[in-house]
Tab-separated table of C-alpha atoms in Angstrom:
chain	number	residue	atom	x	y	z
A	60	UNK	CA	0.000	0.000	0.000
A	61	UNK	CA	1.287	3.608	-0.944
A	62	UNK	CA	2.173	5.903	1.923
A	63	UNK	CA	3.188	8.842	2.362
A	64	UNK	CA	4.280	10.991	5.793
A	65	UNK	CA	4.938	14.968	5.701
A	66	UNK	CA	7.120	16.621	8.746
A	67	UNK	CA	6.846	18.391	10.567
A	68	UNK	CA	2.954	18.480	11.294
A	69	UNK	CA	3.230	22.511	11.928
A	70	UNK	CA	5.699	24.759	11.447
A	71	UNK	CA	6.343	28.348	12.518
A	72	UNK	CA	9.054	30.625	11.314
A	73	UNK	CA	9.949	34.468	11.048
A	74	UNK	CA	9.215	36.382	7.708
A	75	UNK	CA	13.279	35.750	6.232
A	76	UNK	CA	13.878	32.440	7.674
A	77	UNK	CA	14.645	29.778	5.434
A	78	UNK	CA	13.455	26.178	6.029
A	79	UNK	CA	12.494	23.128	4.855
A	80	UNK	CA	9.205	20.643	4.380
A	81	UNK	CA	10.063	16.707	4.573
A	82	UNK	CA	7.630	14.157	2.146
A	83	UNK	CA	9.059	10.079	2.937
A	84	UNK	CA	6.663	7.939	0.507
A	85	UNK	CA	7.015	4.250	-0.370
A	86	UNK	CA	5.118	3.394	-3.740
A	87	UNK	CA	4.783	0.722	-5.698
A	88	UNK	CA	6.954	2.203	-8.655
A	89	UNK	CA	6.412	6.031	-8.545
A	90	UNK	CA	5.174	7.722	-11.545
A	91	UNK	CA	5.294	11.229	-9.997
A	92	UNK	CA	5.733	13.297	-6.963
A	93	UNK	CA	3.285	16.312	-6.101
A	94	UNK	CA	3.246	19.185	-4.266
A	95	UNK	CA	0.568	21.478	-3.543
A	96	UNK	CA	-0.656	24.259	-1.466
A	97	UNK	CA	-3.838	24.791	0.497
A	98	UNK	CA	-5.566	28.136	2.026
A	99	UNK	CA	-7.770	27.436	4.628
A	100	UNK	CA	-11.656	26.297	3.077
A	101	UNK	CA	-9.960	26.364	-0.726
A	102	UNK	CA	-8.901	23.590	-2.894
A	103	UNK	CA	-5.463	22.586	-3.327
A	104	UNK	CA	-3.321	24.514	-5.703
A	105	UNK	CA	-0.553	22.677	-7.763
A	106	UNK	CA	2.974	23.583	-7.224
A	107	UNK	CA	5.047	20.880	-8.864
A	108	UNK	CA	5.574	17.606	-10.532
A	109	UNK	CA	8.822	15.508	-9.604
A	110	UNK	CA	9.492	12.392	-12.059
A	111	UNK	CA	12.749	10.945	-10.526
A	112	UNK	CA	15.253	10.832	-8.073
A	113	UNK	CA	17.428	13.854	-8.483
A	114	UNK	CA	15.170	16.296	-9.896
A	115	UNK	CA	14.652	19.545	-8.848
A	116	UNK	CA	12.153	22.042	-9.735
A	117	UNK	CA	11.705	25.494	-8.753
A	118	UNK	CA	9.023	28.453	-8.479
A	119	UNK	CA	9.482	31.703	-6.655
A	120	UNK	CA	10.881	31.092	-2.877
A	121	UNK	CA	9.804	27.585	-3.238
A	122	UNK	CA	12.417	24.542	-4.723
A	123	UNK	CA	11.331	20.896	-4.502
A	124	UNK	CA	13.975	18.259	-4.615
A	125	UNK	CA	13.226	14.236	-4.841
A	126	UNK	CA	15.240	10.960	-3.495
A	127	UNK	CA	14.503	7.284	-4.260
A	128	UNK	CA	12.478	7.598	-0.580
A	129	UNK	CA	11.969	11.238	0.338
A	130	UNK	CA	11.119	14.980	-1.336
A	131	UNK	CA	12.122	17.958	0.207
A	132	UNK	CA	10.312	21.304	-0.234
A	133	UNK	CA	12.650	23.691	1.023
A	134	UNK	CA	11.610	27.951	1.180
A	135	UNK	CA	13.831	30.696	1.043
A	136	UNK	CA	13.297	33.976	2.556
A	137	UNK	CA	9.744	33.088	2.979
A	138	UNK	CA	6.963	35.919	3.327
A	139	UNK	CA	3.629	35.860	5.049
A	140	UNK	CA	1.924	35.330	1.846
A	141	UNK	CA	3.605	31.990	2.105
A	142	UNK	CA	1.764	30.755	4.794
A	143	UNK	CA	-0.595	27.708	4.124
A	144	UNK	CA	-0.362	23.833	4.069
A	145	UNK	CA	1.798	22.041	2.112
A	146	UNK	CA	0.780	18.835	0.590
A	147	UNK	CA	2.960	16.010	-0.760
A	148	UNK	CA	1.080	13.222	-2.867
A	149	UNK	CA	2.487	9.936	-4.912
A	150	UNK	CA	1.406	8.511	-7.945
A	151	UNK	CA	2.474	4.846	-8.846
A	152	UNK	CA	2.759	4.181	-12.761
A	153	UNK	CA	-0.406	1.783	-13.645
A	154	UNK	CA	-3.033	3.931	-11.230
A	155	UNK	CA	-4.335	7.293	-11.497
A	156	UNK	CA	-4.705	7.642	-8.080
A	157	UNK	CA	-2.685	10.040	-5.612
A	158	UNK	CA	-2.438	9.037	-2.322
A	159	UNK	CA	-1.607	12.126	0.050
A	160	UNK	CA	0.367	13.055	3.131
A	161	UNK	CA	-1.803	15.174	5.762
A	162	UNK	CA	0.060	18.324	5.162
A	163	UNK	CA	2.588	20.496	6.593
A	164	UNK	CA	0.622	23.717	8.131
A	165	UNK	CA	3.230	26.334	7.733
A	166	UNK	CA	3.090	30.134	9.277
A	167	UNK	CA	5.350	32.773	8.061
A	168	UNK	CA	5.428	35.556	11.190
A	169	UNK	CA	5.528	39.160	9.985
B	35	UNK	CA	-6.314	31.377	-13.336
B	36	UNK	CA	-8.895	28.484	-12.205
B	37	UNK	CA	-8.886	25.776	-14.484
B	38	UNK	CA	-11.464	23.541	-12.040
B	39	UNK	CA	-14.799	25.447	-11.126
B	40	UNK	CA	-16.987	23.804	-8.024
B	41	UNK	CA	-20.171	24.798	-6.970
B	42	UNK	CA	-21.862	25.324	-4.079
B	43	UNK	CA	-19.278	26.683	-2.280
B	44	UNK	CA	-20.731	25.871	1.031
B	45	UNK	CA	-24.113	24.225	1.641
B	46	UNK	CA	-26.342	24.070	5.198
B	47	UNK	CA	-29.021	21.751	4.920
B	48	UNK	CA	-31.323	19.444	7.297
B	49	UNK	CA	-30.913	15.434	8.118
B	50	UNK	CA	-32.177	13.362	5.251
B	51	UNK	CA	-32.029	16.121	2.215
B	52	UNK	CA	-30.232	15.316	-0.955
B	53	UNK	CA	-27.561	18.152	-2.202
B	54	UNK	CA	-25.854	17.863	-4.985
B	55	UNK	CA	-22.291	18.771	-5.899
B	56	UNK	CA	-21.087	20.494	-9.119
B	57	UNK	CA	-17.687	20.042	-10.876
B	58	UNK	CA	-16.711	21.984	-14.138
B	59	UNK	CA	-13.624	21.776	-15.573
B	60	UNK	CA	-13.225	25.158	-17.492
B	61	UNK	CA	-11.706	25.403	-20.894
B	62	UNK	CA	-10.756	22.027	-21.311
B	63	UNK	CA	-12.363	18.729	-21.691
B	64	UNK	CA	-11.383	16.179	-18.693
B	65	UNK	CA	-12.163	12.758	-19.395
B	66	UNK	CA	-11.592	11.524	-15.853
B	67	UNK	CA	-12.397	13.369	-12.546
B	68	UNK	CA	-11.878	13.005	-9.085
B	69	UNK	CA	-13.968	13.400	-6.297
B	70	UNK	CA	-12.230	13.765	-2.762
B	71	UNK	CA	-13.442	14.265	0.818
B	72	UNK	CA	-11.298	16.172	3.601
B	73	UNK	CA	-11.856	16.093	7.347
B	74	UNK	CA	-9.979	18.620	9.590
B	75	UNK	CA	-6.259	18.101	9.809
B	76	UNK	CA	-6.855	15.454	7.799
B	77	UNK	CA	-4.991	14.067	4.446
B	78	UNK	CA	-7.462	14.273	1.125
B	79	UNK	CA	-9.616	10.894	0.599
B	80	UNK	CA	-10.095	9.724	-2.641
B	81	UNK	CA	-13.894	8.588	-2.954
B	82	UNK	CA	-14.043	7.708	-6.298
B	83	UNK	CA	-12.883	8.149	-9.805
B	84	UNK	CA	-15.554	9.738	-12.343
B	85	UNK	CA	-15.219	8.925	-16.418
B	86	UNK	CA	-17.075	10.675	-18.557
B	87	UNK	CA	-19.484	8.597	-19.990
B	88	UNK	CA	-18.939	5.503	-17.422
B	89	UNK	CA	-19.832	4.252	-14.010
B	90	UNK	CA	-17.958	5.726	-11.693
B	91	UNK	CA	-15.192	3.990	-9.710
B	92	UNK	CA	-15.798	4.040	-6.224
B	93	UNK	CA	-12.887	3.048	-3.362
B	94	UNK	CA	-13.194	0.803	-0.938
B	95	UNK	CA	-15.539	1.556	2.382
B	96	UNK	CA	-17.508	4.250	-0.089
B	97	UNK	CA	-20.728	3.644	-0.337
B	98	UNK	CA	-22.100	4.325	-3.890
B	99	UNK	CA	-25.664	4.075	-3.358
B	100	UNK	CA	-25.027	7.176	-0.458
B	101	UNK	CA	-22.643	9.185	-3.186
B	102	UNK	CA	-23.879	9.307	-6.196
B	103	UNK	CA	-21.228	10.313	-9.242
B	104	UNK	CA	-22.617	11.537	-12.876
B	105	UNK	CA	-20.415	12.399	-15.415
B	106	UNK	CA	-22.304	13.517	-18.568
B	107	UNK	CA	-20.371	15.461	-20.507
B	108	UNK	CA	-16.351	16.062	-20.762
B	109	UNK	CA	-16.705	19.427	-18.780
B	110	UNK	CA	-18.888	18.302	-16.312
B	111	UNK	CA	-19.084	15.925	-13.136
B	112	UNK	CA	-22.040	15.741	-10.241
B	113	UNK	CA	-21.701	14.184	-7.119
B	114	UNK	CA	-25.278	14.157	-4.923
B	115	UNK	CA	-24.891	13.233	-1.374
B	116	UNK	CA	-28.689	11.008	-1.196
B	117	UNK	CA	-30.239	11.094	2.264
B	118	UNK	CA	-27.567	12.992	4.224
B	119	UNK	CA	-26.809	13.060	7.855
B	120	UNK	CA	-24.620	14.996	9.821
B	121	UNK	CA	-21.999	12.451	9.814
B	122	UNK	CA	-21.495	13.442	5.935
B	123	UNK	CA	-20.671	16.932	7.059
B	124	UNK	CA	-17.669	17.422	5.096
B	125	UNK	CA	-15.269	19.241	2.888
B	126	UNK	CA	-15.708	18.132	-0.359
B	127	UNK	CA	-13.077	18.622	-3.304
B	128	UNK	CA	-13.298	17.910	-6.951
B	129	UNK	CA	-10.378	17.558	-8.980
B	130	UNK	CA	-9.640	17.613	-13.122
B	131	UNK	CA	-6.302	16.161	-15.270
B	132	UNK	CA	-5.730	17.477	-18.627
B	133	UNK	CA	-3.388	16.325	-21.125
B	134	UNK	CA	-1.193	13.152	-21.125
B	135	UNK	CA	-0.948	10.596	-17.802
B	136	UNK	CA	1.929	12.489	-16.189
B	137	UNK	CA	0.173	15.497	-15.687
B	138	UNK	CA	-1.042	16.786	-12.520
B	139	UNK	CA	-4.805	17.257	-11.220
B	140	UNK	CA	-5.820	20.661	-10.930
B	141	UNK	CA	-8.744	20.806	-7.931
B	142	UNK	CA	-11.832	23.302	-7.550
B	143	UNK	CA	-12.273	24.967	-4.534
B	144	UNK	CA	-14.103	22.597	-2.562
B	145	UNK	CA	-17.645	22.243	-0.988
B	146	UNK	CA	-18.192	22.881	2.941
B	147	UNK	CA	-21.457	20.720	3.511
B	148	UNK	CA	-22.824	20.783	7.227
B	149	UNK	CA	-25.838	18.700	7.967
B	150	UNK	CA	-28.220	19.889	10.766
């Protein structure tokens, strides 16, 4: 069965300090890695699309990086604006399905 | 901009009333849609798969008699909660791919149903 765990559950940080989101999955053969961001009573908003180990991509403050068991959402300088949860989903190749973690809530503090 | 378009944004309603759920996917045709559900804190729960022109595919434990999933049309998906009680008080999330298997699903903006 697919898993996926997201650390920390919460995480608080001053407007200009850099940190970083933790994803550990185990799929049955993983198709793609993705990363999303939630505002309180919205949908989820796509970020990114990882394909294989060693990939990076990158948009704005926000750079997601992928290993054979783990991706890695790191922010730089992050602003308030920034503040939401951060959700990490797998897909394994022959299923459409994503299976997600429960989130990282993150909180930028002006 | 929004590519996924749900509607009612919220809905109150009393024990034992049907409410239906709207899903559009805007400016493209989506073959396949997903229906979710979200509790508090909680991760996103795949409740079934919805093919245009095709029985849904519900997951285990969901009860498709209780959820029922239409998908007329390439742009369109309906999901009526039949009978509800307040234990299907809920966030409920649509979501739309477009384009080849390795794309991602884009989701609406979710439905906040309470049941009195």
């Amino acid at each position: 069965e697919d898993q996926v765990t997201q650390s920390p559950e919460a995480l608080r940080l001053q407007e200009g300090e850099s940190s970083s989101l933790n994803c550990s999955y185990t799929v049955s053969g993983l198709r793609g890695l993705f990363w999303y961001r939630q505002d309180p009573g919205k949908g989820p908003e796509f970020l990114f699309t990882l394909y294989s180990a060693g990939e990076e991509k990158e948009k704005e403050r926000l750079k997601a990086t992928l290993t054979k068991k783990e991706s890695f959402l790191h922010i730089t300088a992050p602003k308030p604006e920034d503040s939401a949860t951060y959700l990490c989903a797998v897909r394994p190749f022959g299923n459409e399905k994503l299976t997600f973690g429960t989130g990282t809530r993150l909180t930028i503090i002006p | 901009g929004a590519v996924v378009s749900q509607h009612p944004s919220r809905v109150i309603c009393k024990s034992g009333t049907s409410v239906k759920i709207e899903c559009r996917s805007l400016d493209f045709q989506a073959t396949t849609m997903f229906w979710y559900r979200q509790f508090p804190k909680q991760s996103l729960m795949l409740m079934a798969t919805s093919n245009e022109g095709s029985k849904a595919t519900y997951e285990q434990g969901v009860e498709k008699d209780k959820f029922l999933i239409n998908h007329a049309s390439l742009t369109l998906s309906t999901l009526t909660v039949t009978s509800a009680h307040p234990e299907d008080s809920s966030f409920y999330i649509c979501s739309a791919r477009f384009g080849g298997l390795n794309q991602p699903q884009h989701f609406g903006d979710g439905t906040r149903l309470s049941i009195l």
